[in-house]
Tab-separated table of C-alpha atoms in Angstrom:
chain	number	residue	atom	x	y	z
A	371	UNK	CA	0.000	0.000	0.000
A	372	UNK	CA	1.166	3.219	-0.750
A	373	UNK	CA	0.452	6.057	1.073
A	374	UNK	CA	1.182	9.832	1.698
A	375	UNK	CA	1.308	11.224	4.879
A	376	UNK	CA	0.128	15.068	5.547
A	377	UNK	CA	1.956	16.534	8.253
A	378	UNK	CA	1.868	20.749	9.930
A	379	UNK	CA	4.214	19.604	12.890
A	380	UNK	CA	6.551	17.742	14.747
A	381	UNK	CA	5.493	14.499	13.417
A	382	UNK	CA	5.611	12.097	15.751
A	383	UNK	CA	2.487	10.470	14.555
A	384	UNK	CA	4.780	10.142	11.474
A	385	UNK	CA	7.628	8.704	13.451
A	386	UNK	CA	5.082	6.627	14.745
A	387	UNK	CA	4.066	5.269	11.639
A	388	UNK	CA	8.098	4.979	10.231
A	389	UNK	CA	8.643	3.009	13.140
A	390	UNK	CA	5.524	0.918	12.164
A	391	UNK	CA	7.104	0.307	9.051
A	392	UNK	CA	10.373	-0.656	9.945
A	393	UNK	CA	9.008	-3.189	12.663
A	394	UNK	CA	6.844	-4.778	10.059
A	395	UNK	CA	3.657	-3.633	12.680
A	396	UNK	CA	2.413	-1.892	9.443
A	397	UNK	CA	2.966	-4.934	6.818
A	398	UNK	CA	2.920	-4.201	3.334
A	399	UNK	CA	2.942	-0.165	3.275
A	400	UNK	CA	5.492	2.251	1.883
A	401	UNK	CA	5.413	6.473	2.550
A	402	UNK	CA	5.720	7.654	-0.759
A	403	UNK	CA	6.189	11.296	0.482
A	404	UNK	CA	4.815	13.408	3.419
A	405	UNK	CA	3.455	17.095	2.655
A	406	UNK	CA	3.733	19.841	4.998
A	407	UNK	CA	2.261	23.284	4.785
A	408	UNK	CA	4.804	24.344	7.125
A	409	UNK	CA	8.349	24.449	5.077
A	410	UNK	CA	9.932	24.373	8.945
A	411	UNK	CA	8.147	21.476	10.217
A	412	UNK	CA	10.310	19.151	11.962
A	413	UNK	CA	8.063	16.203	10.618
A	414	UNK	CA	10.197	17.395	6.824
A	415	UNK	CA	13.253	16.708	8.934
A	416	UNK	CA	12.163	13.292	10.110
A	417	UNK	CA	11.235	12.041	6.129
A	418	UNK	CA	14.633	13.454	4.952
A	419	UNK	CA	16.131	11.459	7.863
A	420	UNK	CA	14.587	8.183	7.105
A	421	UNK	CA	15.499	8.417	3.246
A	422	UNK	CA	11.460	9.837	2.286
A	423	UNK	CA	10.743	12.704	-0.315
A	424	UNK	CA	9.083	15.545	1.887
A	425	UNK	CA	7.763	18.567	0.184
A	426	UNK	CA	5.801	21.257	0.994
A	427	UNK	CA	2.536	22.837	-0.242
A	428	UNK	CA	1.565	26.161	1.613
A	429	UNK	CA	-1.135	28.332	1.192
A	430	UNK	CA	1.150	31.124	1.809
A	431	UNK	CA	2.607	30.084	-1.197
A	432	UNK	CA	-0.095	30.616	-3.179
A	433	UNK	CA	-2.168	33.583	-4.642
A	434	UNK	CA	-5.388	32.252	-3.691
A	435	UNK	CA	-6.767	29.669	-1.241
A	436	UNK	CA	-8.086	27.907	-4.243
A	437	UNK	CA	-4.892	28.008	-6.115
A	438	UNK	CA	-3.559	26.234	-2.908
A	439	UNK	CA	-6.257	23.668	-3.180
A	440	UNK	CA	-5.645	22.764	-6.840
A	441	UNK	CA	-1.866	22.249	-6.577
A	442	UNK	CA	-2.764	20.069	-3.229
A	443	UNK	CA	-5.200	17.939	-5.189
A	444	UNK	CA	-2.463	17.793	-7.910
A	445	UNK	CA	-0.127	16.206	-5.964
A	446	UNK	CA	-1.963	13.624	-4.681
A	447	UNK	CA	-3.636	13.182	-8.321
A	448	UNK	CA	0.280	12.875	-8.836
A	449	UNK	CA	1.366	10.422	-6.381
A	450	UNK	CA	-1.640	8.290	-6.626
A	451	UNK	CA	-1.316	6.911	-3.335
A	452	UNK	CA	-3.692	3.862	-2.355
A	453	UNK	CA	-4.406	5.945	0.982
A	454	UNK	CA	-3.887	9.796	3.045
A	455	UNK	CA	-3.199	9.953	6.016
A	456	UNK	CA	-3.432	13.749	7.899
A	457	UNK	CA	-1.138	12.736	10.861
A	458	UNK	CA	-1.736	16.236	12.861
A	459	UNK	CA	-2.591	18.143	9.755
A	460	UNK	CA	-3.591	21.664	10.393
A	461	UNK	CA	-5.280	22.567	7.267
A	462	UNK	CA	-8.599	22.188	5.716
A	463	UNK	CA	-8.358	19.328	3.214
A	464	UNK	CA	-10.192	21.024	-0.032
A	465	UNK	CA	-13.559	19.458	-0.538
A	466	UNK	CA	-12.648	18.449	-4.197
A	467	UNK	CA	-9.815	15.953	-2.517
A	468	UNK	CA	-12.385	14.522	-0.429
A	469	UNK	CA	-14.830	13.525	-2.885
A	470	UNK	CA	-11.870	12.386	-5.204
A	471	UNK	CA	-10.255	10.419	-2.151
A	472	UNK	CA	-13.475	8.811	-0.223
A	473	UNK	CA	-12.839	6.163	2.182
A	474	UNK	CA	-9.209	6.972	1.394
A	475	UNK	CA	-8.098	9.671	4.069
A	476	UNK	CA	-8.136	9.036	7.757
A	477	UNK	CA	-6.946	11.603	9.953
A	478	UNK	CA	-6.164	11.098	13.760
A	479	UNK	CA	-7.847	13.007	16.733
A	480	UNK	CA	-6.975	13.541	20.144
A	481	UNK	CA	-10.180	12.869	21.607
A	482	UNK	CA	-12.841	10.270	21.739
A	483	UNK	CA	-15.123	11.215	19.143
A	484	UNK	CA	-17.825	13.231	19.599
A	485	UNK	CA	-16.552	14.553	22.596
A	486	UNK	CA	-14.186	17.468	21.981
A	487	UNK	CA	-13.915	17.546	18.358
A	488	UNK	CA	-15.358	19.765	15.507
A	489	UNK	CA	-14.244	23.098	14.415
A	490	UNK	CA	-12.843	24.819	17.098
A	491	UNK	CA	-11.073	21.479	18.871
A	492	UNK	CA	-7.745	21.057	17.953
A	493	UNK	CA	-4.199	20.723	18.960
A	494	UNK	CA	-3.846	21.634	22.898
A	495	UNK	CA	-7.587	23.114	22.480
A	496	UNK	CA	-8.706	19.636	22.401
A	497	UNK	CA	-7.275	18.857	25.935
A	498	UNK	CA	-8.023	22.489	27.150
A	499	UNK	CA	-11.691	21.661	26.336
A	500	UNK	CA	-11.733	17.755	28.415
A	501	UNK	CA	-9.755	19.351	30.995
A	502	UNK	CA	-12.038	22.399	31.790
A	503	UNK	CA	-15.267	19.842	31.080
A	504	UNK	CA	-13.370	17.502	34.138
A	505	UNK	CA	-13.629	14.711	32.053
A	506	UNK	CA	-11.728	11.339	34.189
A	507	UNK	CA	-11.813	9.341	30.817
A	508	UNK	CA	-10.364	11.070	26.906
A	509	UNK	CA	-8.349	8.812	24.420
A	510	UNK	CA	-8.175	9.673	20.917
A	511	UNK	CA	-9.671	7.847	17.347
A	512	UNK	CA	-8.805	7.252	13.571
A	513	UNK	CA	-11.465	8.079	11.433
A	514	UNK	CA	-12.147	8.562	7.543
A	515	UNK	CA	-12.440	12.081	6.598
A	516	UNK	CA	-15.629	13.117	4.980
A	517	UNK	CA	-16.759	16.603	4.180
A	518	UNK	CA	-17.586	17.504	8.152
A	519	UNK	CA	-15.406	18.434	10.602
A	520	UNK	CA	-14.273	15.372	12.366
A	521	UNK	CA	-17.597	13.576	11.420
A	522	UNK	CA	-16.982	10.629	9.439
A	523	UNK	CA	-16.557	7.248	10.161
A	524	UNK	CA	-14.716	5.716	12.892
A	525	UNK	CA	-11.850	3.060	12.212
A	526	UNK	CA	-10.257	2.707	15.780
A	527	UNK	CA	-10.681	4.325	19.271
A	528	UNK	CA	-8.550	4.182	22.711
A	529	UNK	CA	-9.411	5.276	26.176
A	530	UNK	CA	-6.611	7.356	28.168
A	531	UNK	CA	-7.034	8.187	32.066
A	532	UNK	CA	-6.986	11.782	32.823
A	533	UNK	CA	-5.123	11.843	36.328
A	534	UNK	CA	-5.158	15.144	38.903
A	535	UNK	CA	-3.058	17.601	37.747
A	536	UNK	CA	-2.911	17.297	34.532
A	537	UNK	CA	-2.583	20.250	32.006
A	538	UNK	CA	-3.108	20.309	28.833
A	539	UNK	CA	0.353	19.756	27.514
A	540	UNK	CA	0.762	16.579	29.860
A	541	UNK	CA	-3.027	15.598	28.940
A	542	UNK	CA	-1.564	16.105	24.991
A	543	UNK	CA	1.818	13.854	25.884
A	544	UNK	CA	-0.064	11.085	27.550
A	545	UNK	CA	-2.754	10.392	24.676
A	546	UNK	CA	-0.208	10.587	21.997
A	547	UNK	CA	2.009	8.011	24.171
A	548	UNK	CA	-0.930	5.941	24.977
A	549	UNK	CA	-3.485	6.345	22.327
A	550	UNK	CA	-2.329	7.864	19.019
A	551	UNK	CA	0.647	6.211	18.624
A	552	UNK	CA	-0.818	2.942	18.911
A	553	UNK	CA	-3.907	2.968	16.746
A	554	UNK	CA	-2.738	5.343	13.869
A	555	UNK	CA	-0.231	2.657	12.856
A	556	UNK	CA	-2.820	-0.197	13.745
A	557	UNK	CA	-5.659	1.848	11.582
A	558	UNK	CA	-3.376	1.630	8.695
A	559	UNK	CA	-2.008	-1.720	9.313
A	560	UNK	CA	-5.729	-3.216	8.909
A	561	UNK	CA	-6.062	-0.960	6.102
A	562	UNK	CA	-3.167	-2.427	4.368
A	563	UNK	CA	-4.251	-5.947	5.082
A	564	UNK	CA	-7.998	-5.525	4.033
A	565	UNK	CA	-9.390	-6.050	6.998
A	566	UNK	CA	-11.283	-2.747	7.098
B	1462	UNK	CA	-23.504	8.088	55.472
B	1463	UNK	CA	-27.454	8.480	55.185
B	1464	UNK	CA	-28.360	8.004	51.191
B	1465	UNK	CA	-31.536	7.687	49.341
B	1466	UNK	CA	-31.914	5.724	45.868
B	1467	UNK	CA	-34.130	7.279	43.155
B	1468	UNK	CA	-35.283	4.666	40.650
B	1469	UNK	CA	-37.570	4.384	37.794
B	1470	UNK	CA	-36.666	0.564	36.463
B	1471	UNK	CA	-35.384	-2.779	37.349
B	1472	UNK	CA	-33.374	-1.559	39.665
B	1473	UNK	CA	-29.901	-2.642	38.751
B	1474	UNK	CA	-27.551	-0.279	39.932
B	1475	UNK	CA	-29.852	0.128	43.184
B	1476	UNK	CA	-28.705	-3.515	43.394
B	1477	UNK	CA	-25.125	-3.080	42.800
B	1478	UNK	CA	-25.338	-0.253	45.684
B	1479	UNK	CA	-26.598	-2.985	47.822
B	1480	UNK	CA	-24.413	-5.402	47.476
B	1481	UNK	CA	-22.111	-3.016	47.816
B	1482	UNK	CA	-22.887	-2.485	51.899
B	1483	UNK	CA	-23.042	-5.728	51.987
B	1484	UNK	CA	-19.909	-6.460	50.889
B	1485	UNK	CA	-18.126	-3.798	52.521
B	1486	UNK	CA	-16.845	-1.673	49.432
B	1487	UNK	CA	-19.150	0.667	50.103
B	1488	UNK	CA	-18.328	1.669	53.704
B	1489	UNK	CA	-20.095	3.254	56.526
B	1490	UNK	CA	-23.624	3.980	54.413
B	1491	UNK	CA	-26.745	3.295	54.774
B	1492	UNK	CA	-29.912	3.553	52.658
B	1493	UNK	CA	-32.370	4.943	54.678
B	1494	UNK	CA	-34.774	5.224	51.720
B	1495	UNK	CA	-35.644	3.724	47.837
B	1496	UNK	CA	-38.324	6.045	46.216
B	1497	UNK	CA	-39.836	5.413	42.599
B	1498	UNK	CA	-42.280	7.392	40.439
B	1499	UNK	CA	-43.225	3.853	38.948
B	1500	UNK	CA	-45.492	1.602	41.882
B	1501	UNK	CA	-44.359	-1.313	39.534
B	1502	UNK	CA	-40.773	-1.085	39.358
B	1503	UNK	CA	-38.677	-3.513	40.542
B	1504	UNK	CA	-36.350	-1.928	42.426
B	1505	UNK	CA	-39.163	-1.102	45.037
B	1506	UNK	CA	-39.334	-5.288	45.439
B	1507	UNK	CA	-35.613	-5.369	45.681
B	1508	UNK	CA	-35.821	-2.980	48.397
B	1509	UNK	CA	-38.434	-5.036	49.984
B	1510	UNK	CA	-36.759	-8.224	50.161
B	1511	UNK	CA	-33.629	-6.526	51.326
B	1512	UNK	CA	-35.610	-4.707	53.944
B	1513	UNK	CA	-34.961	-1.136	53.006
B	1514	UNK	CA	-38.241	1.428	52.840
B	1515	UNK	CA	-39.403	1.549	49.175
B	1516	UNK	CA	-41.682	4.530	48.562
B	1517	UNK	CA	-43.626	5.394	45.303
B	1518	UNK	CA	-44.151	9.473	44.781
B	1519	UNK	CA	-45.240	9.542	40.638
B	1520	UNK	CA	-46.308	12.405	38.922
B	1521	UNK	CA	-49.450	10.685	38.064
B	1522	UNK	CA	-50.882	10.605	41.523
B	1523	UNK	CA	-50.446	14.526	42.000
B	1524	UNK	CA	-52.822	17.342	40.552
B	1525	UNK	CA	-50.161	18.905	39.104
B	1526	UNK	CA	-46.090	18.553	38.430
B	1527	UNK	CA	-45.592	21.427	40.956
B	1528	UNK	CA	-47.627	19.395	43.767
B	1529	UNK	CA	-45.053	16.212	42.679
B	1530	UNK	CA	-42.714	18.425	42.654
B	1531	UNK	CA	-43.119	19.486	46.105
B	1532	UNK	CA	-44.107	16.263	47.670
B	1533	UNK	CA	-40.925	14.963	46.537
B	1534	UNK	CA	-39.012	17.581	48.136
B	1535	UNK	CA	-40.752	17.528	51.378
B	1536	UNK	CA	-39.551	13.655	51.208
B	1537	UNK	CA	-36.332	14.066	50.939
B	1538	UNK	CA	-36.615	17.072	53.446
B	1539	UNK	CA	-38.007	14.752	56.015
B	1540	UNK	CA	-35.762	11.628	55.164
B	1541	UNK	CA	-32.768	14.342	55.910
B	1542	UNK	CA	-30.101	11.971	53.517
B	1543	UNK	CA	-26.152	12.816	53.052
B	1544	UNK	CA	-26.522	11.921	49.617
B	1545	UNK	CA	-29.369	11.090	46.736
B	1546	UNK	CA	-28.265	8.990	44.472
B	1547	UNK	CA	-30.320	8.711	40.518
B	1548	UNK	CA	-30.015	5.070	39.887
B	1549	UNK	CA	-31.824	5.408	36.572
B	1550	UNK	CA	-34.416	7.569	37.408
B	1551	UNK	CA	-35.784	9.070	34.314
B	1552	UNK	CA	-38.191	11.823	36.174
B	1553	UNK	CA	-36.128	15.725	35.815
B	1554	UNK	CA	-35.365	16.355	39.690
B	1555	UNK	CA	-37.587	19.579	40.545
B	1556	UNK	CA	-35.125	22.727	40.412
B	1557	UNK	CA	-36.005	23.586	44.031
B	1558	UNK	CA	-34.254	19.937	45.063
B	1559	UNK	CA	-31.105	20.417	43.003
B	1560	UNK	CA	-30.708	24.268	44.464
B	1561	UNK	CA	-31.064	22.717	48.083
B	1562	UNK	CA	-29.061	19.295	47.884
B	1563	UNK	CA	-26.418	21.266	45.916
B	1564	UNK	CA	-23.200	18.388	45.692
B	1565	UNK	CA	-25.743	16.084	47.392
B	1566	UNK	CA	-27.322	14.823	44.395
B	1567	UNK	CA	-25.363	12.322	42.078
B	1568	UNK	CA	-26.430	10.907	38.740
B	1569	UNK	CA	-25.061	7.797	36.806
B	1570	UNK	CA	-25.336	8.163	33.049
B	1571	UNK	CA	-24.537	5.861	30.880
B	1572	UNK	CA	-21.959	7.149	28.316
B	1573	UNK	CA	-18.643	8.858	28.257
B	1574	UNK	CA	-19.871	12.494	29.085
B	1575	UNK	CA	-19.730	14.810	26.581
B	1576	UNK	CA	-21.002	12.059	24.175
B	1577	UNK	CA	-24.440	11.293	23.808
B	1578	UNK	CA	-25.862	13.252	26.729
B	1579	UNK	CA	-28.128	15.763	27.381
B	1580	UNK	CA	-31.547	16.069	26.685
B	1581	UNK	CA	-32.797	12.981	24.491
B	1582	UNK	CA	-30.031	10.582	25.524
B	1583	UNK	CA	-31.820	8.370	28.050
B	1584	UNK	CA	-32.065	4.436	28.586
B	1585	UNK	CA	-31.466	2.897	25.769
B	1586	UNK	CA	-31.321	6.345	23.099
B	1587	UNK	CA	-27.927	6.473	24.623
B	1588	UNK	CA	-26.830	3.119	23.621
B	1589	UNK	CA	-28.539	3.679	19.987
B	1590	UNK	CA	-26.533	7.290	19.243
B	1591	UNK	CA	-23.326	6.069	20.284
B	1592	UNK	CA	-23.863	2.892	18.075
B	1593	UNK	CA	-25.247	4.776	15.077
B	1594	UNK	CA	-22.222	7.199	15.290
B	1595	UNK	CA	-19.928	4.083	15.016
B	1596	UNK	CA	-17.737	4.468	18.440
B	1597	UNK	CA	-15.360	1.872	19.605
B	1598	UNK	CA	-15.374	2.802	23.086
B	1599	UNK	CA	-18.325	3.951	25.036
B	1600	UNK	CA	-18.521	3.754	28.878
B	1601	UNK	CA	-20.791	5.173	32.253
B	1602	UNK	CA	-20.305	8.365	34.237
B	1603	UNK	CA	-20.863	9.392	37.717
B	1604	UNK	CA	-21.257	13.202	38.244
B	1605	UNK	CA	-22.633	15.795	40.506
B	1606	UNK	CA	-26.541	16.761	39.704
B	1607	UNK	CA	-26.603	20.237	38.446
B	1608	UNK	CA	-28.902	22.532	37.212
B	1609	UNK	CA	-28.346	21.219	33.428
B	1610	UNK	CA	-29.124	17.823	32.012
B	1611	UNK	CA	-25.557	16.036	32.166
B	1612	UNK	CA	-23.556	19.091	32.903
B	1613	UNK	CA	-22.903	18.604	36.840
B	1614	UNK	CA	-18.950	17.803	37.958
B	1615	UNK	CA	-18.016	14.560	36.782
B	1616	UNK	CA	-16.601	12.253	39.825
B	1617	UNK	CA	-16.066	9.043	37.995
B	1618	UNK	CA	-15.596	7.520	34.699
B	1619	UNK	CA	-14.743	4.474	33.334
B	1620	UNK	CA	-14.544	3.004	29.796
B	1621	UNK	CA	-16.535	0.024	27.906
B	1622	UNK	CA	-15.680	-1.491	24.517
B	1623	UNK	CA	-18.074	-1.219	21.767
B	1624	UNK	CA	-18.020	-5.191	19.628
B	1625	UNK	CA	-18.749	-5.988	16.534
B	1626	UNK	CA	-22.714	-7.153	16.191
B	1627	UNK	CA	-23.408	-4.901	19.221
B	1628	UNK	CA	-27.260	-4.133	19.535
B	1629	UNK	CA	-28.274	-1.334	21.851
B	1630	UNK	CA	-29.845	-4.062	24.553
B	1631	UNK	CA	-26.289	-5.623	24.396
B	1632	UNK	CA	-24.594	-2.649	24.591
B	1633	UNK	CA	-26.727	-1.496	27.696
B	1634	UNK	CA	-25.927	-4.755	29.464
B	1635	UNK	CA	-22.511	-4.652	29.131
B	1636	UNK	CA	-21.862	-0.710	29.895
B	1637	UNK	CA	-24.284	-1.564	33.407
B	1638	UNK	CA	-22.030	-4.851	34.055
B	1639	UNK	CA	-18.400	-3.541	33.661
B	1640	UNK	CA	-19.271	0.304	34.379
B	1641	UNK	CA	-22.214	1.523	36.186
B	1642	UNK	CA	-21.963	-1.347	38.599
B	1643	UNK	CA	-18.790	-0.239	39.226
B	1644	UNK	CA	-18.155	3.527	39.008
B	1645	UNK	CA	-21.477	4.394	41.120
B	1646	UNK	CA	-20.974	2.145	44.301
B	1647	UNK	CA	-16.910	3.118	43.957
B	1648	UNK	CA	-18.548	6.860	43.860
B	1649	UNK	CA	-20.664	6.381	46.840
B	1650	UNK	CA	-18.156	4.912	48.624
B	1651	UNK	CA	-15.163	7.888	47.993
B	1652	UNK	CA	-18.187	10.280	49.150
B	1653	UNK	CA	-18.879	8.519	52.554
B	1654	UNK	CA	-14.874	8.461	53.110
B	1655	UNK	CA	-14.852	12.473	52.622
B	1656	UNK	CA	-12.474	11.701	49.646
B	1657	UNK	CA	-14.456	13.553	47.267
């Protein structure tokens, strides 16, 4: 299976997913590039690193939000990959790509869906939101993207224990640990093997 | 520690609370009272046999929802408990009760709040929404009764696997089994020891 993996940040759900790969967790599957919209993100570093063609695409690039879309859509047209994956992708994926690309982008969220997600919830703001709600119980969840925010169907979800004292940057640290890292590269695993 | 058990239904979790004294894990509490606003419910018989009061105060036997309303108040007023506890009681506690028993009144609900809660998630409508929106993980919460429907302080949470063929009756069973049995004695007990 090839796939491309759409990155803003850090990328550790990419290293996540390299490491997958290299452990033979994810069986058959090969990153054929990762995208950024952020030339500096450290997630460009990691592909370089581990021998994958990183480019990026950024709407500050671009004379028009639409003109972004296009040459987005164009690259995946491009690469052809057999699945997407937004691993902590900031940007709103252009509706053309996701009626081109149905049932073939998942994107991972750092919350048990549909608690805390939606426009609005993302990044830290996710665990600002189940922190000030006093939830005891978040986790996070792979899902397909569909034209909603966060609304489409669920492939995998895992519980994480809030625990007294948390802030949101622990809260963040623990469910990637616990949660994310684990079921992003199971989600594409099962993918790869047909089994979703 | 004085409580009182609300109940519309079978009774369950009244049962679990129960067993609970019995047992020991809940420690030093006593329930002094089980009130339904069904005469048929079960839970009134399980209070029987256990010898515990069981009183029925229904809407249908008052003129009007303010004279329940009251008549339910002076109750509790007179029965004078540490705690009420909803054990699936599916009447809205009268505003003047929750303004008086403020942190007195706990609820068990049976999802992961945020998710499917609120007004129209009840019973088994619970158990349908978080099947038709395709979640892996669902679970049971324990939280403060507030002026709101669901929005009170959360004290516990725990999670519950969502399988494959899951109907909502299934689902219900096995959220009650490995949550609510759990998380609202455990919750009852933490409030008798003054750790909450």
């Amino acid at each position: 299976m090839r796939i491309v993996v759409l990155v803003s940040g850090g990328g550790t759900n990419l290293q996540a997913i390299i490491d997958g790969i290299n452990n033979n967790t994810i069986r058959d599957t090969e990153i054929v590039e990762v995208v950024s919209n952020n030339a500096n993100a450290y997630a460009l570093t990691r592909a370089k690193e581990n021998g994958i063609n990183g480019k990026c695409i950024s709407p500050k690039d671009f004379a028009s939000r639409e003109d972004f879309n296009r040459a987005l859509v164009a690259e995946m047209d491009n690469l052809n990959p057999d699945l997407i994956v937004l691993a902590g992708y900031l940007v709103n994926i252009p509706s053309e790509m996701v009626k081109k690309y149905t049932n073939k982008i998942i994107n991972i969220h750092p919350s048990l869906i549909p608690s805390f997600c939606g426009k609005g919830y993302y990044g830290l703001k996710v665990h600002e939101g189940a922190l000030k709600r006093g939830v005891k119980i978040t986790g996070a969840t792979v899902h397909f993207v569909d034209e909603g925010t966060d609304t489409g169907p669920i492939i995998l979800q895992k519980a994480v224990e809030v625990k007294e004292g948390d802030t949101p940057e622990i809260l963040q640290k623990r469910v990637m640990e616990e949660a994310e890292w684990v079921i992003l590269p199971k989600a594409i695993d099962m993918i790869a093997k047909g089994e979703i």
